[in-house]
Tab-separated table of C-alpha atoms and ligand atoms in Angstrom:
chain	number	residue	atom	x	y	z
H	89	UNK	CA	102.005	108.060	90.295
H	90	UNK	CA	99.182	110.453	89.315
H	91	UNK	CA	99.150	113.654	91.098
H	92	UNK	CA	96.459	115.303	91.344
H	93	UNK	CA	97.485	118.423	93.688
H	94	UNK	CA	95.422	121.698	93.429
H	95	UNK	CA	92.375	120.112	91.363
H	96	UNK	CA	89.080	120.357	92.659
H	97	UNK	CA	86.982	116.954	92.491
H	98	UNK	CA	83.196	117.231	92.863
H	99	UNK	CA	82.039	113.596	93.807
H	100	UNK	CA	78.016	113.083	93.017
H	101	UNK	CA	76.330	109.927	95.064
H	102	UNK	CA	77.924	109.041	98.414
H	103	UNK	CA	75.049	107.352	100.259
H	104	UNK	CA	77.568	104.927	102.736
H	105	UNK	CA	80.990	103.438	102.260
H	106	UNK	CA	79.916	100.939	100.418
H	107	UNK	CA	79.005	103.361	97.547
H	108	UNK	CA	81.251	103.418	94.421
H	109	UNK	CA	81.381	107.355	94.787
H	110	UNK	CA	83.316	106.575	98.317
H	111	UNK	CA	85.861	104.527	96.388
H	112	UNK	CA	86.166	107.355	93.827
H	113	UNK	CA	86.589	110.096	96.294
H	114	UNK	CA	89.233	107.991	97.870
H	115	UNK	CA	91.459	107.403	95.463
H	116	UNK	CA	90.732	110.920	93.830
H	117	UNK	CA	91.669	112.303	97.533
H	118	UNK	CA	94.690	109.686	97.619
H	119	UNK	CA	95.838	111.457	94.726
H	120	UNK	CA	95.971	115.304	96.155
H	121	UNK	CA	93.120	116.416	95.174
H	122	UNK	CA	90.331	118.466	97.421
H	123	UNK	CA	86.956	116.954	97.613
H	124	UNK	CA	83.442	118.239	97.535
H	125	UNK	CA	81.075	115.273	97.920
H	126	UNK	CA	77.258	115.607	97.362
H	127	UNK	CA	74.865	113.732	99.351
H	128	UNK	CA	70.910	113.528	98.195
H	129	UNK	CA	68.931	114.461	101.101
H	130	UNK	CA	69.062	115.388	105.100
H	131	UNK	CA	68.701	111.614	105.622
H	132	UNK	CA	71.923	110.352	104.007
H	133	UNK	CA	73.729	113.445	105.617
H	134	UNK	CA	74.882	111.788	108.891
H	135	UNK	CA	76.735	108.950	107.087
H	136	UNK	CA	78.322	111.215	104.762
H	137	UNK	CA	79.904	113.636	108.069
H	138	UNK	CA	80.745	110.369	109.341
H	139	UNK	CA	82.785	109.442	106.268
H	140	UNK	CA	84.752	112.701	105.163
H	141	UNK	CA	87.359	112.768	108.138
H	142	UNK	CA	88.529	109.668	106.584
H	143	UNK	CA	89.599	112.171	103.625
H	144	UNK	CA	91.996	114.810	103.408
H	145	UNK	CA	90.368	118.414	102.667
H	146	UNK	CA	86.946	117.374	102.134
H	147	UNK	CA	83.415	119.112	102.099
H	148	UNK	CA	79.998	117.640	102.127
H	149	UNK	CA	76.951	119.266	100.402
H	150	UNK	CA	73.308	118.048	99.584
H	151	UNK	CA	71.650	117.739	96.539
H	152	UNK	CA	69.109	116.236	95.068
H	153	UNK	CA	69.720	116.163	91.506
H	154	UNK	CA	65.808	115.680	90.564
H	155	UNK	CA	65.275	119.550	91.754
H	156	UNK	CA	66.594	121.800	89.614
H	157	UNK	CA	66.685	124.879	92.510
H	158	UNK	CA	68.954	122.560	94.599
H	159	UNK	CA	71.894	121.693	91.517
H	160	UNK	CA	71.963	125.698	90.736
H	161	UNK	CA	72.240	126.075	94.624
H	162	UNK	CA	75.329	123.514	95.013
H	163	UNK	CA	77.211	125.046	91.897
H	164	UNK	CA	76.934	128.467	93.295
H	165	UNK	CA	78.044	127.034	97.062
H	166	UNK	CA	80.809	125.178	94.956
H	167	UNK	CA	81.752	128.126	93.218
H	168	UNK	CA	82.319	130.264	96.248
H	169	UNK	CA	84.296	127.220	97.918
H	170	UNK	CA	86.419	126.620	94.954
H	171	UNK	CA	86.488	129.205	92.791
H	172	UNK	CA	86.878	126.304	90.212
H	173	UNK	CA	86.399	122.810	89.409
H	174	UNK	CA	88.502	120.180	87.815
H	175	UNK	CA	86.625	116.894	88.059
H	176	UNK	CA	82.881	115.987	88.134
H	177	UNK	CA	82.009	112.298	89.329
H	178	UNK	CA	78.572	111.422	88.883
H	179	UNK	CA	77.616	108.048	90.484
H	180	UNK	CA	73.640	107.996	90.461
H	181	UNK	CA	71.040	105.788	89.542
H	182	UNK	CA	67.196	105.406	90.429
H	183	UNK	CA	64.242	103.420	89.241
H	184	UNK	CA	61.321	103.151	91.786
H	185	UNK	CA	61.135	99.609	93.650
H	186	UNK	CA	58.287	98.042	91.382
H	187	UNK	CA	59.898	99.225	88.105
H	188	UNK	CA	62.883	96.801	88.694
H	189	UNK	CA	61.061	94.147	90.596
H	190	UNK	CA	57.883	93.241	87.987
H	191	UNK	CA	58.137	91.979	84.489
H	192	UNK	CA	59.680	95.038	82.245
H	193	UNK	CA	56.139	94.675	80.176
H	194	UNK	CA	54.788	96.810	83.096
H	195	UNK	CA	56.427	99.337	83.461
H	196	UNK	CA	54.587	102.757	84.275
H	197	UNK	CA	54.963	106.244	82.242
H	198	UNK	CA	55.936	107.562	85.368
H	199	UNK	CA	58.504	105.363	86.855
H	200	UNK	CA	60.051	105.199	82.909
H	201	UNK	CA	60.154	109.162	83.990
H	202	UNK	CA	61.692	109.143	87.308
H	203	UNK	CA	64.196	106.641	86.515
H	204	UNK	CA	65.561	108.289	83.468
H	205	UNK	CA	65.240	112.121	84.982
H	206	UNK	CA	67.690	111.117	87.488
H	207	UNK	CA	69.593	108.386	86.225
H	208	UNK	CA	70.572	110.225	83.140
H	209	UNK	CA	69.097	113.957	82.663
H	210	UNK	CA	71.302	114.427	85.878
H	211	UNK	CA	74.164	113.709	84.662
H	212	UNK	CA	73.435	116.753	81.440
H	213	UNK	CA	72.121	119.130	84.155
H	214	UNK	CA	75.214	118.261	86.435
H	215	UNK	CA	77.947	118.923	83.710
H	216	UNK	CA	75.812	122.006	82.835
H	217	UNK	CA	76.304	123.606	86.020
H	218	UNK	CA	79.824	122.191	86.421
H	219	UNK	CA	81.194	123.592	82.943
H	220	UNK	CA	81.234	127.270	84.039
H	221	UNK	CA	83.899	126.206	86.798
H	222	UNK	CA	86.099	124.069	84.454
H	223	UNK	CA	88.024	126.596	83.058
H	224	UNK	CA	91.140	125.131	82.767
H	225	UNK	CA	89.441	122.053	80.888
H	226	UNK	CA	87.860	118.972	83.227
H	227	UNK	CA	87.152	115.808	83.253
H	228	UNK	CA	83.305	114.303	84.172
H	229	UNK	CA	83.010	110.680	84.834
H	230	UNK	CA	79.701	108.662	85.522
H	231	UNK	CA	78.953	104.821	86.020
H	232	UNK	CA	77.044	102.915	83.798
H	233	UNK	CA	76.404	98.667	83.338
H	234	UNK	CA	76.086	96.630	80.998
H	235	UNK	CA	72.185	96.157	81.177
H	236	UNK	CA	72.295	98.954	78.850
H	237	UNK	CA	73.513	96.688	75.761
H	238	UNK	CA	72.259	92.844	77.215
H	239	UNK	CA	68.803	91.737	79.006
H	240	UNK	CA	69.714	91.190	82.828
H	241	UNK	CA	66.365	89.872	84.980
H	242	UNK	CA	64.550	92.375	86.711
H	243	UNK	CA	66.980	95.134	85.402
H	244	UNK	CA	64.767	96.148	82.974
H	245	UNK	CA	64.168	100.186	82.443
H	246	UNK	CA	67.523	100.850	84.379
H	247	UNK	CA	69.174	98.957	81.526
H	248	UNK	CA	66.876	101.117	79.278
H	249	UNK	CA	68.102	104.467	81.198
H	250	UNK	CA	71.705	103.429	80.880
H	251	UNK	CA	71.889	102.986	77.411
H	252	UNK	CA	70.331	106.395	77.016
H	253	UNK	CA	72.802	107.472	79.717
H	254	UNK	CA	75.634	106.105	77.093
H	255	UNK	CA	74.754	107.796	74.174
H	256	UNK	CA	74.632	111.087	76.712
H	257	UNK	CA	78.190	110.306	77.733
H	258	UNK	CA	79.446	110.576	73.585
H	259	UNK	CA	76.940	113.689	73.124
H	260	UNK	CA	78.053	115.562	76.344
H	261	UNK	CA	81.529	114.412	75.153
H	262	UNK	CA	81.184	115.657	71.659
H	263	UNK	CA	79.552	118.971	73.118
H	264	UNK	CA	82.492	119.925	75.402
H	265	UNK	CA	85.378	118.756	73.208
H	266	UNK	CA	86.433	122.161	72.605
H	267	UNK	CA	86.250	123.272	76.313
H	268	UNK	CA	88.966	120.687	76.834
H	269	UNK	CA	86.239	119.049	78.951
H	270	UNK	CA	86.194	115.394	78.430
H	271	UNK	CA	83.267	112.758	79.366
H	272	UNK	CA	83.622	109.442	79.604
H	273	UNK	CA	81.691	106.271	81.662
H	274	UNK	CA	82.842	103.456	83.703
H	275	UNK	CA	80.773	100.435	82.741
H	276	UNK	CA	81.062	98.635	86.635
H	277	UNK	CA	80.414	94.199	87.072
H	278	UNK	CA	78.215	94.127	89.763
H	279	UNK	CA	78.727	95.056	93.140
H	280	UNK	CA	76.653	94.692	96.590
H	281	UNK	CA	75.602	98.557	97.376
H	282	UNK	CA	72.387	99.884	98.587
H	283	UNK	CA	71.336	100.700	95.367
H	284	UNK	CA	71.963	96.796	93.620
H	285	UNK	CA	69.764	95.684	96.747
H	286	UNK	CA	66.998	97.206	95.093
H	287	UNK	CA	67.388	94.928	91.850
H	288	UNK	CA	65.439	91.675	92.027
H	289	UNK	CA	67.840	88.644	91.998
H	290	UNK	CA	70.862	90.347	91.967
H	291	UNK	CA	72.775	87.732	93.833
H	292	UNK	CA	72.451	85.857	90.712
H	293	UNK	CA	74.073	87.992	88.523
H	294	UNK	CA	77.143	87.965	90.747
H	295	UNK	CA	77.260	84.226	90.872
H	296	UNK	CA	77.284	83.847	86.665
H	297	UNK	CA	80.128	86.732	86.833
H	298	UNK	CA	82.018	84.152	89.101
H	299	UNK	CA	81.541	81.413	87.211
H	300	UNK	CA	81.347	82.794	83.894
H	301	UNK	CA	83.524	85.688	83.774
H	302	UNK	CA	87.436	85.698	82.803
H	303	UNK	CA	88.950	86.288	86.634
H	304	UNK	CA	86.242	84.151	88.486
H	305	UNK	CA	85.203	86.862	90.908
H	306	UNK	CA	83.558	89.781	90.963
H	307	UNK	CA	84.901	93.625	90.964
H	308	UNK	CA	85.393	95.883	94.297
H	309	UNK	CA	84.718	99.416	94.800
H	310	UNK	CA	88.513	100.238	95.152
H	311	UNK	CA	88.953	98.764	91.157
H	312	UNK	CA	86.775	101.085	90.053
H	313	UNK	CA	87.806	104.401	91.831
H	314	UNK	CA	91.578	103.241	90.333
H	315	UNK	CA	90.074	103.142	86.790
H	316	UNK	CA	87.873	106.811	87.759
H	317	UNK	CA	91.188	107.904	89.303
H	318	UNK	CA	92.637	107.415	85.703
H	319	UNK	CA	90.093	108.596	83.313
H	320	UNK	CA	90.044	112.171	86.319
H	321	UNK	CA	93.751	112.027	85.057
H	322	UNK	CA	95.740	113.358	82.285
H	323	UNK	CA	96.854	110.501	81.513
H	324	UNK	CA	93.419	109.881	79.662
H	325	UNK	CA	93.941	113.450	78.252
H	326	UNK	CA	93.005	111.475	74.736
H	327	UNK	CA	90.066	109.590	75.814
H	328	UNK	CA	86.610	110.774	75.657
H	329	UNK	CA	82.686	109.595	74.833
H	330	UNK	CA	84.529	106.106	75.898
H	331	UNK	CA	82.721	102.952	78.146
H	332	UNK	CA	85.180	101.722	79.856
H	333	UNK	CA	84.195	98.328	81.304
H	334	UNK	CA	85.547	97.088	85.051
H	335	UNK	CA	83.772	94.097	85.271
H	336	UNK	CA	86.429	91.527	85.572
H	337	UNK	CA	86.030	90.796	81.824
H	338	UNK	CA	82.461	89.053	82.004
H	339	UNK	CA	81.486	91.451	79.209
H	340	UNK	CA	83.505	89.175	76.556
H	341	UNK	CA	81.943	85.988	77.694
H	342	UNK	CA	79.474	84.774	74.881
H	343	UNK	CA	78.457	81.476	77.382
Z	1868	LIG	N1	76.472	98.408	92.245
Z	1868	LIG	C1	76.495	97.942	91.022
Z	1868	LIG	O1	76.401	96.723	90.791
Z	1868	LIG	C2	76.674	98.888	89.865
Z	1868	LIG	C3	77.177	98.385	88.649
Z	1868	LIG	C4	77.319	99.259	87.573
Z	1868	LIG	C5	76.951	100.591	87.714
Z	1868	LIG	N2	76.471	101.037	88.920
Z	1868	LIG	C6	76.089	102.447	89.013
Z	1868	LIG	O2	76.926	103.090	89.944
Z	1868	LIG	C7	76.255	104.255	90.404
Z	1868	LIG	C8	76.378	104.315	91.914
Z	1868	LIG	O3	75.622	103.275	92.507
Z	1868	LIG	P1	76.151	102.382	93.723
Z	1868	LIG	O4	76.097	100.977	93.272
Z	1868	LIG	O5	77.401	102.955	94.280
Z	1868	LIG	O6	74.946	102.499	94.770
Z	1868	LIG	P2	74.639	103.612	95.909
Z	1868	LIG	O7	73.245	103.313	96.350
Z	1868	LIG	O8	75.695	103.610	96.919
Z	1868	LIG	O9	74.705	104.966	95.087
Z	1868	LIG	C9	73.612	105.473	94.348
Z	1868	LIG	C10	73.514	106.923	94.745
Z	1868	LIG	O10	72.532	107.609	93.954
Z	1868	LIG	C11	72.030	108.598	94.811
Z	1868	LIG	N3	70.774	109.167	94.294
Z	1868	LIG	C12	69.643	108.515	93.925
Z	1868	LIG	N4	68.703	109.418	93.600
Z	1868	LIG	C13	69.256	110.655	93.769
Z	1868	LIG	C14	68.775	111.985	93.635
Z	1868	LIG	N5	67.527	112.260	93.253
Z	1868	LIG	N6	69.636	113.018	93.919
Z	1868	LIG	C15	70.895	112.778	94.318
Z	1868	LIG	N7	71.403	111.534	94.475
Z	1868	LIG	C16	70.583	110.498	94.212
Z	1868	LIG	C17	71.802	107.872	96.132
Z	1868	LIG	O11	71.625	108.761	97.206
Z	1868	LIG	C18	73.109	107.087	96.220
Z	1868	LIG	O12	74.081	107.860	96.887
Z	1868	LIG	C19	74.826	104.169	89.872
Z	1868	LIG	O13	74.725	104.933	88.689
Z	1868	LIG	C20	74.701	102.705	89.540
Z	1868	LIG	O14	73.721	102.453	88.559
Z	1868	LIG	C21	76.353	100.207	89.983
């Protein structure tokens, strides 16, 4: 049983309950700890007050994590809340619409931009702001797939952005080694949110992953917010700059 009384969990990307941050703050919550969970804008705020009485000592904030005014804002609201932080959770990703709809060939200087200023230099300006608070060592967590290593259709610069994201994870890791802060990435199978709507085909790719993949099915939220649960745990005390995959195994298949 991993307790997780008196740590303080920062959850980034809670857009509805479908999102794999609302599996992570659930079993992070589950597990004692108190929850801050960051919403991006005024429009996503009404699901996320909806969802938080579900959890046990849980705050909502907003942030958009393109602005750099509004992540110095939600550290300093955090650090009056808290006083501290244990656990950072970043579950974000953006590419604009036509950037994972056309052929990759095509893609613009600016939506390479936006896609990789918030799919991945959010995740160095996050742990940034969140190191000052983890002073008793931390954990930060963020969700990558496996477009980043193998060509998935219409995936295209989000599989480039999450391979830089990757090599992130082992430099942030190799950075904060000697804060006691570790950083590690969940490599998620595909899984029906609002943003995988956005991906061209997608129903597709969860079809091979039931017929191809080891366990004939595809992953659930709750799978992944057990593994996040672990790797916000000391019992991963020894694992950092690690991909862990929770993808039902598809990522051994060769055919
Ligand atoms: N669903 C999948 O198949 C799958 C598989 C592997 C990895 N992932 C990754 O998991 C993470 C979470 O995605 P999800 O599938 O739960 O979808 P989701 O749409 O529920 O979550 C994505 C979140 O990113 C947030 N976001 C986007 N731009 C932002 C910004 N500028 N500032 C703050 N927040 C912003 C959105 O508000 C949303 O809450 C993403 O990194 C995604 O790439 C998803």
């Amino acid at each position: 049983m991993i307790d997780l009384t008196g740590k303080v969990a920062v959850v980034f990307g809670l857009a509805n309950k479908r999102s794999i941050a609302w599996a992570i703050a659930q079993k992070l919550s589950e597990a004692g700890a108190r929850l801050a969970i960051c919403y991006q804008s005024e429009r996503l705020k009404r699901e996320a007050e909806a969802l938080i009485p579900e959890l046990r000592d849980a705050q909502i904030f907003q942030c958009d994590v393109s602005n750099d005014a509004e992540i110095d804002a939600v550290f300093e609201q955090l650090k009056t809340t808290y006083g501290k932080l244990d656990i950072l959770v970043h579950s974000i990703g953006f590419a604009p619409a036509d950037a994972i709809k056309n052929d990759f060939l095509l893609t613009t200087r600016d939506d390479f931009r936006v896609a990789h200023d918030v799919s991945v230099y959010s995740l160095i300006a996050l742990a940034r702001g969140a190191v000052p608070l983890m002073t008793e060592g931390g954990s930060i967590l963020t969700l990558t797939y496996y477009g980043s290593t193998k060509v998935f259709p219409n995936y295209n610069v989000m599989g480039v952005a999450k391979a830089a994201l990757e090599a992130a994870v082992r430099y942030l890791a190799a950075s904060l080694g000697s804060k006691n802060i570790r950083v590690n990435a969940i490599s998620a199978g595909p899984i029906k949110t609002l943003a995988a709507r956005g991906i061209g085909d997608f129903s597709k790719i969860l079809t091979a992953v039931e017929e191809r993949g080891p366990l004939h099915r595809n992953v659930e939220q709750i799978e992944v917010g057990n593994v996040a649960l672990f790797l916000s745990s000391p019992l991963a005390s020894g694992i950092t700059g690690e991909i862990t995959f929770v993808d039902c195994g598809y990522n051994i298949t060769g055919l």
